Structure formats: C-alpha cells, structure tokens
Amino acid sequence: MNYEIIEQIQHLFTGADERNWEKVAATLDEKVLLDYSSMNGAPATWLTPDEIITIWAGFLPGFDSTRHQLSGFSMGENEYTASVHFSGKADHFINVERWTVEGTYDVELIYSQRSWRITALKFNLSGQSGNTALPALAVERMNKA
C-alpha cells in the first residue's frame, strides 16, 4: 500500500479540520470531480481547488470544530493513477452539541508535479446522528460573521 497516497488524503481532511486551506489546496489537482450527492442531492461537479475551498470555508468555520476520522483503506494503483476506497466519520461540534456523518469515500488521484493529487472525491453517506440541526446553525453563524 502506498502510504504517500494515504497521507495525501489524510492531509485533505486534516487541512479542513484545521481550516488550513493551503494544506487542502496542496492535495488537489487543477480540477476535481466533487460528489456529495448522497448527502445533499447536488450532482457531481468539476471544481477548481479555489472553488472547493470557497465552499468549505463558507461552511466549516460555522462549527466550533470538526474532526474527520478515516479508516479501512484499500487501493489500486499504477505508476500515475490510484483509486482509493475508505470509511470516514466526521464529527461537527457547536458548543456541546455534535452532528456526526458517516460513510465511505471513493477517491481518484493522479501523480503530477512530483506528488499525488486528488482528481475525484465521492462521499457515500451511510448515516448521520446527533443534532441534525447543527448544519443550519453553522450556516447561520457564517452569515452573521
């Protein structure tokens, strides 16, 4: 298993949790097929790193903190491309309240500019728990900021 690939995927999520948008951008290719349709119903869309960061930076800081946990990595790779499947759990906190989202991810990467870069990110929702009103509260907090 190529740990550089896993590390790059982990950097995407730790960067989001840290609100370190440069770290997030460093994991992404020039265009990424982002697919969260199982969670929000929006179709998969090709976006630039800046567009993805704008979306995430307009939502995630509305929470006091977030914590992504990734596990169960399996991958197929050749010299310049890789496909990775893994489980993910994301806890989102406001005060003592928590909203948790769980599912699996399918990620495609390409070896470019001497590093692995994400070209596609698909989330497959399996469930959510906790206070499901927190996402709306996070958006409200961002709108007031």
Coordinates of N, CA and C in Angstrom, one line a residue:
M1 N 0.9 -1.2 0.0 CA 0.0 0.0 0.0 C 0.9 1.2 0.0
N2 N 0.6 2.2 -0.8 CA 1.3 3.4 -0.9 C 0.9 4.4 0.1
Y3 N 1.8 4.6 1.1 CA 1.4 5.5 2.2 C 1.5 7.0 1.9
E4 N 2.2 7.3 0.8 CA 2.2 8.7 0.3 C 0.8 9.1 -0.1
I5 N 0.1 8.1 -0.8 CA -1.3 8.4 -1.2 C -2.2 8.6 0.0
I6 N -2.1 7.7 1.0 CA -3.0 7.8 2.1 C -2.7 9.1 2.9
E7 N -1.4 9.4 3.0 CA -1.1 10.7 3.7 C -1.7 11.9 3.0
Q8 N -1.7 11.9 1.7 CA -2.2 13.0 0.9 C -3.7 13.1 1.2
I9 N -4.4 12.0 1.2 CA -5.9 12.0 1.5 C -6.1 12.5 2.9
Q10 N -5.3 12.0 3.9 CA -5.4 12.5 5.3 C -5.2 14.0 5.4
H11 N -4.2 14.5 4.6 CA -3.9 15.9 4.6 C -5.1 16.7 4.2
L12 N -5.9 16.2 3.2 CA -7.1 16.9 2.8 C -8.0 17.1 3.9
F13 N -8.3 16.1 4.7 CA -9.2 16.2 5.8 C -8.7 16.9 7.0
T14 N -7.4 16.7 7.4 CA -6.8 17.4 8.5 C -6.7 18.9 8.2
G15 N -6.4 19.2 6.9 CA -6.4 20.6 6.5 C -7.8 21.2 6.7
A16 N -8.8 20.5 6.3 CA -10.2 21.0 6.5 C -10.5 21.2 8.0
D17 N -10.1 20.2 8.8 CA -10.3 20.4 10.3 C -9.6 21.5 10.9
E18 N -8.4 21.8 10.4 CA -7.5 22.9 10.9 C -7.9 24.2 10.2
R19 N -8.7 24.2 9.2 CA -9.1 25.4 8.4 C -7.8 25.9 7.7
N20 N -6.9 25.0 7.4 CA -5.7 25.3 6.7 C -5.9 25.1 5.2
W21 N -6.4 26.1 4.6 CA -6.8 26.0 3.2 C -5.7 25.8 2.2
E22 N -4.5 26.3 2.6 CA -3.3 26.0 1.7 C -3.0 24.5 1.7
K23 N -3.1 23.9 2.9 CA -2.9 22.4 3.0 C -3.9 21.7 2.2
V24 N -5.1 22.1 2.2 CA -6.2 21.5 1.4 C -5.8 21.6 -0.1
A25 N -5.5 22.8 -0.5 CA -5.2 23.1 -1.9 C -4.1 22.2 -2.4
A26 N -3.1 22.0 -1.6 CA -1.9 21.2 -2.0 C -2.2 19.7 -2.3
T27 N -3.4 19.3 -1.9 CA -3.8 17.9 -2.1 C -4.6 17.7 -3.4
L28 N -5.0 18.8 -4.0 CA -6.0 18.8 -5.1 C -5.3 19.1 -6.4
D29 N -5.8 18.4 -7.5 CA -5.4 18.6 -8.8 C -6.1 19.9 -9.3
E30 N -5.8 20.3 -10.6 CA -6.3 21.6 -11.1 C -7.8 21.5 -11.2
K31 N -8.4 20.4 -11.4 CA -9.9 20.2 -11.4 C -10.2 18.9 -10.7
V32 N -11.3 19.0 -9.8 CA -11.6 17.8 -9.0 C -13.1 17.6 -9.3
L33 N -13.5 16.3 -9.5 CA -14.9 15.9 -9.6 C -15.4 15.7 -8.2
L34 N -16.1 16.6 -7.6 CA -16.6 16.5 -6.2 C -18.0 16.0 -6.2
D35 N -18.3 15.0 -5.5 CA -19.6 14.3 -5.5 C -20.0 14.0 -4.0
Y36 N -20.9 14.9 -3.5 CA -21.5 14.7 -2.2 C -23.0 14.5 -2.5
S37 N -23.4 13.9 -3.6 CA -24.8 13.8 -4.0 C -25.6 12.9 -3.0
S38 N -24.9 11.9 -2.4 CA -25.6 11.0 -1.5 C -26.0 11.8 -0.2
M39 N -25.4 12.9 0.1 CA -25.6 13.7 1.3 C -26.5 14.9 1.0
N40 N -26.3 15.6 -0.1 CA -27.0 16.8 -0.3 C -27.9 16.8 -1.6
G41 N -27.8 15.8 -2.4 CA -28.6 15.7 -3.6 C -28.1 16.5 -4.8
A42 N -27.1 17.3 -4.6 CA -26.5 18.1 -5.7 C -25.7 17.1 -6.6
P43 N -25.7 17.3 -7.9 CA -24.9 16.4 -8.8 C -23.4 16.6 -8.7
A44 N -22.7 15.6 -9.0 CA -21.2 15.7 -9.0 C -20.8 16.8 -10.0
T45 N -19.8 17.6 -9.5 CA -19.4 18.8 -10.3 C -17.9 18.9 -10.3
W46 N -17.4 19.3 -11.5 CA -15.9 19.6 -11.6 C -15.7 21.0 -11.0
L47 N -14.8 21.0 -10.1 CA -14.4 22.3 -9.4 C -12.9 22.5 -9.3
T48 N -12.5 23.7 -9.3 CA -11.1 24.0 -9.0 C -10.8 23.9 -7.5
P49 N -9.6 23.8 -7.1 CA -9.3 23.9 -5.7 C -9.9 25.1 -5.0
D50 N -9.7 26.3 -5.6 CA -10.3 27.5 -5.1 C -11.8 27.5 -4.9
E51 N -12.5 26.9 -5.8 CA -13.9 26.7 -5.7 C -14.3 25.8 -4.5
I52 N -13.6 24.7 -4.4 CA -13.8 23.8 -3.3 C -13.6 24.5 -1.9
I53 N -12.4 25.2 -1.9 CA -12.1 25.9 -0.6 C -13.1 26.9 -0.3
T54 N -13.6 27.7 -1.3 CA -14.6 28.7 -1.0 C -15.9 28.1 -0.4
I55 N -16.3 26.9 -0.9 CA -17.4 26.2 -0.4 C -17.2 25.8 1.0
W56 N -16.1 25.1 1.3 CA -15.8 24.6 2.6 C -15.5 25.7 3.6
A57 N -14.8 26.8 3.2 CA -14.5 27.9 4.1 C -15.8 28.7 4.4
G58 N -16.8 28.5 3.6 CA -18.1 29.2 3.8 C -19.0 28.4 4.7
F59 N -18.6 27.2 5.1 CA -19.4 26.4 5.9 C -18.8 25.8 7.2
L60 N -17.6 25.2 7.0 CA -17.0 24.5 8.1 C -16.6 25.4 9.3
P61 N -16.1 26.7 9.1 CA -15.9 27.6 10.2 C -17.1 27.9 11.0
G62 N -18.3 27.6 10.5 CA -19.5 27.8 11.3 C -19.6 26.9 12.5
F63 N -18.8 25.8 12.5 CA -18.8 24.9 13.6 C -17.6 25.3 14.5
D64 N -17.7 25.0 15.8 CA -16.6 25.3 16.7 C -15.4 24.5 16.3
S65 N -15.6 23.2 15.9 CA -14.5 22.4 15.5 C -15.2 21.2 14.7
T66 N -14.3 20.6 13.9 CA -14.7 19.3 13.2 C -13.5 18.3 13.4
R67 N -13.9 17.1 13.3 CA -12.9 16.0 13.4 C -13.2 14.9 12.4
H68 N -12.4 14.7 11.4 CA -12.6 13.6 10.4 C -11.7 12.4 10.9
Q69 N -12.3 11.3 10.8 CA -11.5 10.0 11.1 C -11.7 9.1 9.9
L70 N -10.6 8.6 9.4 CA -10.5 7.8 8.2 C -10.0 6.4 8.6
S71 N -10.5 5.4 8.0 CA -10.0 4.0 8.3 C -10.3 3.1 7.1
G72 N -9.8 1.9 7.2 CA -10.1 0.8 6.2 C -9.7 1.1 4.8
F73 N -8.5 1.6 4.6 CA -8.1 2.0 3.2 C -7.9 0.7 2.4
S74 N -8.4 0.8 1.2 CA -8.0 -0.2 0.1 C -7.7 0.6 -1.1
M75 N -6.8 0.1 -1.9 CA -6.4 0.9 -3.1 C -5.9 0.0 -4.2
G76 N -6.1 0.6 -5.4 CA -5.5 0.0 -6.6 C -4.7 1.2 -7.2
E77 N -3.5 0.9 -7.7 CA -2.6 1.9 -8.2 C -1.7 1.4 -9.3
N78 N -1.4 2.3 -10.2 CA -0.3 2.0 -11.2 C 0.7 3.2 -11.1
E79 N 1.5 3.4 -12.1 CA 2.5 4.4 -11.9 C 2.0 5.8 -11.8
Y80 N 0.9 6.1 -12.4 CA 0.5 7.5 -12.4 C -0.9 7.7 -11.9
T81 N -1.7 6.7 -11.6 CA -3.1 6.9 -11.1 C -3.3 5.9 -9.9
A82 N -4.3 6.3 -9.1 CA -4.6 5.5 -8.0 C -6.1 5.7 -7.7
S83 N -6.8 4.6 -7.2 CA -8.1 4.6 -6.8 C -8.1 4.1 -5.3
V84 N -8.8 4.9 -4.5 CA -8.7 4.5 -3.0 C -10.2 4.5 -2.5
H85 N -10.5 3.5 -1.7 CA -11.8 3.4 -1.0 C -11.5 3.3 0.5
F86 N -12.3 4.0 1.3 CA -12.1 4.0 2.7 C -13.3 4.5 3.4
S87 N -13.4 4.2 4.7 CA -14.5 4.7 5.6 C -14.2 6.0 6.2
G88 N -15.2 6.8 6.4 CA -15.0 8.1 7.1 C -16.1 8.4 8.0
K89 N -15.7 9.1 9.1 CA -16.6 9.6 10.1 C -16.2 11.0 10.4
A90 N -17.2 11.9 10.3 CA -16.9 13.3 10.6 C -17.8 13.8 11.7
D91 N -17.2 14.3 12.8 CA -17.9 14.9 13.9 C -17.8 16.4 13.8
H92 N -18.9 17.1 13.9 CA -19.0 18.5 13.8 C -19.6 19.1 15.1
F93 N -18.9 20.0 15.7 CA -19.3 20.5 17.1 C -19.7 22.0 17.1
I94 N -20.7 22.3 17.8 CA -21.1 23.6 18.2 C -21.4 23.5 19.7
N95 N -20.7 24.2 20.5 CA -20.8 24.1 22.0 C -20.6 22.7 22.4
V96 N -21.6 22.1 23.1 CA -21.5 20.7 23.5 C -22.3 19.8 22.6
E97 N -22.9 20.4 21.5 CA -23.7 19.6 20.6 C -22.8 19.0 19.5
R98 N -23.2 17.8 19.0 CA -22.4 17.2 18.0 C -23.4 16.6 16.9
W99 N -22.9 16.8 15.6 CA -23.5 16.2 14.5 C -22.5 15.3 13.8
T100 N -22.8 14.0 13.6 CA -21.9 13.1 13.1 C -22.4 12.5 11.7
V101 N -21.5 12.5 10.8 CA -21.8 12.0 9.4 C -20.9 10.8 9.2
E102 N -21.4 9.7 8.7 CA -20.6 8.5 8.4 C -20.8 8.0 7.0
G103 N -19.8 7.4 6.4 CA -20.0 6.8 5.1 C -18.7 6.3 4.6
T104 N -18.6 6.1 3.3 CA -17.4 5.7 2.6 C -17.0 6.7 1.6
Y105 N -15.8 6.7 1.2 CA -15.3 7.6 0.2 C -14.6 6.8 -0.9
D106 N -14.8 7.3 -2.2 CA -14.0 6.8 -3.3 C -13.2 8.0 -3.9
V107 N -11.9 7.8 -3.9 CA -11.0 8.9 -4.3 C -10.2 8.4 -5.5
E108 N -10.0 9.3 -6.4 CA -9.1 9.1 -7.6 C -8.0 10.1 -7.5
L109 N -6.8 9.6 -7.7 CA -5.6 10.5 -7.7 C -4.8 10.3 -8.9
I110 N -4.0 11.3 -9.2 CA -3.0 11.3 -10.3 C -1.7 11.7 -9.8
Y111 N -0.6 11.1 -10.3 CA 0.7 11.5 -9.9 C 1.1 12.7 -10.8
S112 N 1.3 13.9 -10.2 CA 1.5 15.1 -11.0 C 2.4 16.0 -10.2
Q113 N 3.3 16.7 -10.8 CA 4.2 17.7 -10.2 C 4.9 17.1 -9.0
R114 N 5.3 15.8 -9.1 CA 6.1 15.1 -8.1 C 5.3 14.8 -6.8
S115 N 4.0 14.8 -6.9 CA 3.1 14.4 -5.8 C 1.8 13.8 -6.2
W116 N 1.1 13.1 -5.4 CA -0.2 12.6 -5.7 C -1.2 13.7 -5.4
R117 N -2.1 13.9 -6.4 CA -3.1 14.9 -6.3 C -4.5 14.3 -6.6
I118 N -5.5 14.7 -5.8 CA -6.8 14.2 -5.9 C -7.5 14.8 -7.1
T119 N -8.1 13.9 -7.9 CA -8.8 14.3 -9.1 C -10.3 14.1 -9.0
A120 N -10.7 13.2 -8.0 CA -12.1 12.9 -7.8 C -12.3 12.5 -6.4
L121 N -13.4 13.0 -5.8 CA -13.7 12.7 -4.4 C -15.2 12.5 -4.3
K122 N -15.6 11.3 -4.0 CA -17.0 10.9 -3.9 C -17.3 10.4 -2.4
F123 N -18.3 11.0 -1.8 CA -18.8 10.6 -0.5 C -20.0 9.8 -0.6
N124 N -20.1 8.6 0.0 CA -21.2 7.7 0.0 C -21.8 7.7 1.4
L125 N -22.8 8.5 1.7 CA -23.4 8.6 3.0 C -24.1 7.2 3.5
S126 N -23.7 6.8 4.7 CA -24.4 5.6 5.2 C -25.3 6.0 6.4
G127 N -25.0 7.2 7.0 CA -25.9 7.6 8.1 C -25.4 8.9 8.8
Q128 N -26.3 9.5 9.6 CA -25.9 10.6 10.4 C -26.6 10.5 11.7
S129 N -26.0 11.1 12.7 CA -26.6 11.0 14.1 C -26.3 12.3 14.8
G130 N -26.8 12.4 16.0 CA -26.6 13.6 16.8 C -27.6 14.7 16.4
N131 N -27.2 15.9 16.6 CA -28.1 17.1 16.4 C -28.0 17.5 14.9
T132 N -29.0 17.0 14.1 CA -29.0 17.3 12.7 C -29.4 18.7 12.3
A133 N -29.7 19.5 13.3 CA -29.9 20.9 13.1 C -28.6 21.8 13.1
L134 N -27.5 21.2 13.4 CA -26.3 21.9 13.5 C -25.8 22.5 12.2
P135 N -26.0 21.8 11.0 CA -25.5 22.4 9.8 C -26.2 23.7 9.5
A136 N -27.5 23.8 9.7 CA -28.2 25.0 9.5 C -27.7 26.1 10.5
L137 N -27.4 25.7 11.7 CA -26.9 26.7 12.7 C -25.5 27.2 12.2
A138 N -24.7 26.3 11.7 CA -23.4 26.7 11.2 C -23.5 27.7 10.1
V139 N -24.4 27.4 9.1 CA -24.6 28.4 8.0 C -25.1 29.7 8.6
E140 N -26.0 29.7 9.6 CA -26.5 30.9 10.2 C -25.3 31.7 10.8
R141 N -24.5 31.0 11.5 CA -23.3 31.6 12.2 C -22.4 32.2 11.1
M142 N -22.2 31.6 10.0 CA -21.3 32.1 8.9 C -21.9 33.3 8.3
N143 N -23.3 33.4 8.2 CA -24.0 34.5 7.6 C -23.9 35.7 8.5
K144 N -23.7 35.5 9.8 CA -23.6 36.6 10.7 C -22.2 37.1 10.9
A145 N -21.2 36.3 10.4 CA -19.8 36.7 10.6 C -19.4 37.8 9.7

